[in-house]
Amino acid sequence: QSVLTQPPSVSAAPGQKVTISCSGGRSNIGNNYVCWYQQLPGTTPKLLIYDNNKRPSGIPDRFSGSKSGTSATLGISGLQTGDEADYYCGTWDSSLSAVLFGGGTKLTVL
Amino acid sequence: QVQLQLWGAGLLKPSETLSLTCGVYGGSFGDYYWAWIRQPPGKGLEWIGEVNRRGVTNYSPSLKSRVSISVDTSKNQFSLIMRSLTAADAAVYYCARGKLGITPWGQGMLVTVSS
């Protein structure tokens, strides 16, 4: 069981917007940056969001991140079938001195 | 552009020791942390630990007793040793760069633990 809690699955129709939550605690999300990763089926994870809300070069602005207190949210707008993937949140835990990943959320674009 | 490539034995028996090495190409170690991450089949990501160019390490509390991560800056490589393997250690193992915002990732290597 992950310290960071994500919903196991979310779904939405093409063109719609979906949000994925990541809930943690004061020692992790509450005091550290959050990042998000996308893992398309059969591929290596890819960094989508870092420092809570920044996008690496090449990541479209349909992907957005936010953080409030001990929770973070990934938003994906203008959903495409190619967005179907597993999404993971990640952060540092200052008490454990360890990187944490959420359990992952499977996105289905109906 | 930095690329990572890992190698090592992919088929091991229970109680044996896993040894993986990751080569860093197209860039130097810099001030980054270099990480090992694994993913059991059909499951989520699990961070194993990290090392920087000075050899400073951090480990997952749940794996700390069985894991060692080291760095060889002269060869642009870092390595993972995991002892006393069980079936639960079977996973795709990744090497990667970074701590908050891990990128890039190596290609991943399937490690099977079976008698």
Short mmCIF file of C-alpha atoms in Angstrom, two decimals:
data_model
loop_
_atom_site.label_atom_id
_atom_site.label_comp_id
_atom_site.label_asym_id
_atom_site.label_seq_id
_atom_site.Cartn_x
_atom_site.Cartn_y
_atom_site.Cartn_z
CA GLN A 1 0.00 0.00 0.00
CA SER A 2 1.48 3.33 -1.13
CA VAL A 3 1.93 6.29 1.19
CA LEU A 4 0.68 8.43 -1.70
CA THR A 5 -2.93 7.61 -2.53
CA GLN A 6 -4.28 7.77 -6.07
CA PRO A 7 -7.59 6.49 -7.45
CA PRO A 8 -7.03 3.15 -9.20
CA SER A 9 -8.83 4.28 -12.31
CA VAL A 10 -10.51 7.23 -13.99
CA SER A 11 -12.32 7.53 -17.29
CA ALA A 12 -13.70 10.21 -19.56
CA ALA A 13 -14.75 10.74 -23.15
CA PRO A 14 -12.49 12.10 -25.88
CA GLY A 15 -12.23 15.87 -25.77
CA GLN A 16 -13.23 16.05 -22.12
CA LYS A 17 -11.09 16.91 -19.13
CA VAL A 18 -10.09 14.55 -16.33
CA THR A 19 -8.30 15.08 -13.04
CA ILE A 20 -6.24 12.58 -11.07
CA SER A 21 -5.63 13.17 -7.39
CA CYS A 22 -2.65 12.25 -5.25
CA SER A 23 -3.00 12.48 -1.50
CA GLY A 24 -0.13 12.35 0.95
CA GLY A 25 1.05 13.91 4.15
CA ARG A 26 3.06 16.72 5.63
CA SER A 27 6.42 14.97 5.31
CA ASN A 28 6.01 14.33 1.61
CA ILE A 29 3.58 16.35 -0.55
CA GLY A 30 3.11 18.93 2.17
CA ASN A 31 6.76 20.00 2.11
CA ASN A 32 8.15 18.88 -1.23
CA TYR A 33 7.56 19.30 -4.93
CA VAL A 34 5.30 16.84 -6.73
CA CYS A 35 5.87 15.34 -10.15
CA TRP A 36 3.74 13.23 -12.44
CA TYR A 37 4.66 10.43 -14.83
CA GLN A 38 2.84 8.88 -17.76
CA GLN A 39 3.40 5.23 -18.63
CA LEU A 40 1.86 4.21 -21.92
CA PRO A 41 1.20 0.46 -22.28
CA GLY A 42 4.44 -1.47 -22.65
CA THR A 43 6.68 1.58 -22.37
CA THR A 44 9.00 3.29 -19.93
CA PRO A 45 7.56 5.98 -17.64
CA LYS A 46 7.86 9.54 -18.92
CA LEU A 47 8.03 12.73 -16.85
CA LEU A 48 4.93 14.87 -17.45
CA ILE A 49 5.01 17.45 -14.67
CA TYR A 50 7.73 18.52 -12.22
CA ASP A 51 7.92 21.11 -9.45
CA ASN A 52 4.14 20.77 -8.96
CA ASN A 53 3.13 22.46 -12.20
CA LYS A 54 6.02 22.73 -14.68
CA ARG A 55 6.07 20.85 -17.96
CA PRO A 56 9.27 19.50 -19.52
CA SER A 57 9.99 20.50 -23.07
CA GLY A 58 7.72 18.68 -25.48
CA ILE A 59 4.86 18.06 -23.08
CA PRO A 60 1.70 19.74 -24.39
CA ASP A 61 -0.16 22.27 -22.28
CA ARG A 62 -3.15 19.92 -22.14
CA PHE A 63 -1.33 18.48 -19.14
CA SER A 64 -1.33 20.57 -15.97
CA GLY A 65 -0.41 20.10 -12.34
CA SER A 66 -1.35 21.74 -9.09
CA LYS A 67 -0.76 21.26 -5.38
CA SER A 68 -2.62 22.34 -2.30
CA GLY A 69 -1.54 21.36 1.17
CA THR A 70 -0.91 17.62 1.24
CA SER A 71 -2.64 16.84 -2.06
CA ALA A 72 -1.76 17.26 -5.70
CA THR A 73 -3.76 17.02 -8.89
CA LEU A 74 -2.94 16.20 -12.48
CA GLY A 75 -5.28 17.62 -15.08
CA ILE A 76 -5.56 16.42 -18.65
CA SER A 77 -7.79 18.39 -21.01
CA GLY A 78 -8.82 17.69 -24.58
CA LEU A 79 -8.53 13.96 -23.94
CA GLN A 80 -7.27 11.78 -26.76
CA THR A 81 -7.28 8.02 -27.09
CA GLY A 82 -3.48 8.21 -27.06
CA ASP A 83 -3.66 9.49 -23.49
CA GLU A 84 -4.76 6.06 -22.26
CA ALA A 85 -2.01 5.14 -19.84
CA ASP A 86 -1.07 4.69 -16.22
CA TYR A 87 -0.28 7.89 -14.37
CA TYR A 88 1.88 8.09 -11.25
CA CYS A 89 2.53 10.90 -8.84
CA GLY A 90 5.89 11.15 -7.12
CA THR A 91 7.56 13.18 -4.44
CA TRP A 92 10.26 13.13 -1.78
CA ASP A 93 9.51 12.18 1.78
CA SER A 94 11.64 14.20 4.18
CA SER A 95 11.04 11.84 7.11
CA LEU A 96 11.89 8.66 5.18
CA SER A 97 14.60 10.29 3.04
CA ALA A 98 13.10 8.43 0.13
CA VAL A 99 11.29 9.03 -3.14
CA LEU A 100 7.66 7.95 -3.04
CA PHE A 101 5.38 6.99 -5.91
CA GLY A 102 1.63 6.81 -5.80
CA GLY A 103 0.00 3.51 -6.61
CA GLY A 104 -0.87 4.65 -10.10
CA THR A 105 -4.10 5.55 -11.88
CA LYS A 106 -5.26 3.90 -15.07
CA LEU A 107 -6.86 6.37 -17.45
CA THR A 108 -9.42 5.07 -19.91
CA VAL A 109 -10.63 7.32 -22.71
CA LEU A 110 -14.06 5.98 -23.56
CA GLN B 1 21.10 14.31 -24.58
CA VAL B 2 21.76 11.89 -21.77
CA GLN B 3 20.86 8.27 -22.35
CA LEU B 4 20.94 5.42 -19.87
CA GLN B 5 21.58 1.77 -20.62
CA LEU B 6 21.55 -0.96 -18.04
CA TRP B 7 22.86 -4.49 -18.05
CA GLY B 8 23.20 -7.51 -15.79
CA ALA B 9 21.92 -11.01 -15.24
CA GLY B 10 18.18 -11.28 -15.74
CA LEU B 11 17.49 -14.80 -14.48
CA LEU B 12 18.34 -15.59 -10.89
CA LYS B 13 17.45 -18.19 -8.28
CA PRO B 14 15.95 -17.49 -4.86
CA SER B 15 18.58 -16.41 -2.32
CA GLU B 16 20.96 -15.23 -5.06
CA THR B 17 22.27 -11.69 -5.51
CA LEU B 18 21.13 -9.31 -8.24
CA SER B 19 23.81 -7.12 -9.79
CA LEU B 20 22.88 -4.43 -12.32
CA THR B 21 24.94 -1.64 -13.80
CA CYS B 22 23.71 1.47 -15.58
CA GLY B 23 25.84 3.38 -18.04
CA VAL B 24 25.36 7.12 -18.52
CA TYR B 25 25.99 8.27 -22.08
CA GLY B 26 25.99 11.71 -23.63
CA GLY B 27 26.55 13.62 -20.42
CA SER B 28 28.29 13.73 -17.09
CA PHE B 29 27.03 12.86 -13.64
CA GLY B 30 26.67 16.50 -12.74
CA ASP B 31 24.87 17.34 -9.51
CA TYR B 32 22.08 14.84 -10.07
CA TYR B 33 21.02 11.85 -8.10
CA TRP B 34 20.93 8.59 -10.07
CA ALA B 35 18.16 6.18 -9.17
CA TRP B 36 17.07 2.58 -9.34
CA ILE B 37 13.34 1.90 -9.66
CA ARG B 38 11.46 -1.33 -10.21
CA GLN B 39 8.02 -2.39 -11.37
CA PRO B 40 6.65 -5.88 -10.70
CA PRO B 41 4.58 -7.26 -13.59
CA GLY B 42 1.20 -5.57 -13.67
CA LYS B 43 1.98 -3.41 -10.63
CA GLY B 44 3.14 0.10 -9.84
CA LEU B 45 6.51 1.79 -9.55
CA GLU B 46 8.73 1.20 -6.53
CA TRP B 47 11.74 3.38 -5.83
CA ILE B 48 14.75 1.37 -4.67
CA GLY B 49 17.34 4.04 -3.99
CA GLU B 50 19.73 6.60 -5.38
CA VAL B 51 23.34 7.73 -5.46
CA ASN B 52 25.09 10.95 -6.44
CA ARG B 53 28.56 11.46 -7.90
CA ARG B 54 30.08 11.81 -4.45
CA GLY B 55 28.69 8.42 -3.45
CA VAL B 56 25.98 9.75 -1.16
CA THR B 57 23.12 7.26 -1.11
CA ASN B 58 19.50 7.06 -0.02
CA TYR B 59 17.52 3.83 0.10
CA SER B 60 13.93 2.73 0.37
CA PRO B 61 13.35 1.83 4.02
CA SER B 62 11.75 -1.47 3.01
CA LEU B 63 14.77 -2.56 0.94
CA LYS B 64 17.62 -0.88 2.77
CA SER B 65 18.83 -4.04 4.50
CA ARG B 66 19.37 -5.87 1.20
CA VAL B 67 20.46 -3.16 -1.20
CA SER B 68 23.68 -1.35 -2.04
CA ILE B 69 24.07 1.33 -4.70
CA SER B 70 27.45 2.59 -5.81
CA VAL B 71 28.90 4.93 -8.42
CA ASP B 72 31.98 4.86 -10.62
CA THR B 73 32.38 8.32 -12.09
CA SER B 74 35.48 7.32 -14.04
CA LYS B 75 33.33 4.94 -16.07
CA ASN B 76 30.13 7.03 -15.96
CA GLN B 77 28.33 4.12 -14.34
CA PHE B 78 26.31 3.37 -11.24
CA SER B 79 25.35 -0.03 -9.91
CA LEU B 80 22.76 -1.85 -7.86
CA ILE B 81 23.34 -4.87 -5.66
CA MET B 82 20.32 -6.61 -4.12
CA ARG B 83 20.88 -9.62 -1.91
CA SER B 84 18.77 -12.58 -0.79
CA LEU B 85 16.36 -12.45 -3.71
CA THR B 86 12.87 -13.93 -3.48
CA ALA B 87 10.09 -14.29 -6.02
CA ALA B 88 8.75 -10.95 -4.80
CA ASP B 89 11.80 -9.24 -6.29
CA ALA B 90 10.84 -10.24 -9.83
CA ALA B 91 10.24 -7.02 -11.74
CA VAL B 92 11.34 -4.74 -14.53
CA TYR B 93 14.26 -2.77 -13.13
CA TYR B 94 14.94 0.75 -14.36
CA CYS B 95 17.84 3.10 -13.90
CA ALA B 96 17.09 6.79 -14.16
CA ARG B 97 18.31 10.29 -13.40
CA GLY B 98 16.86 12.58 -10.79
CA LYS B 99 14.91 12.75 -7.58
CA LEU B 100 12.01 15.22 -8.02
CA GLY B 101 11.35 14.93 -11.71
CA ILE B 102 13.01 11.70 -12.77
CA THR B 103 14.17 11.84 -16.36
CA PRO B 104 15.46 10.23 -18.45
CA TRP B 105 14.80 6.56 -17.71
CA GLY B 106 16.77 3.63 -19.03
CA GLN B 107 15.05 1.02 -21.13
CA GLY B 108 14.23 -1.33 -18.25
CA MET B 109 15.32 -4.89 -17.69
CA LEU B 110 13.14 -7.82 -16.67
CA VAL B 111 14.57 -9.72 -13.74
CA THR B 112 13.11 -13.16 -13.12
CA VAL B 113 13.60 -15.02 -9.85
CA SER B 114 12.87 -18.70 -10.17
CA SER B 115 14.32 -21.97 -8.99
#
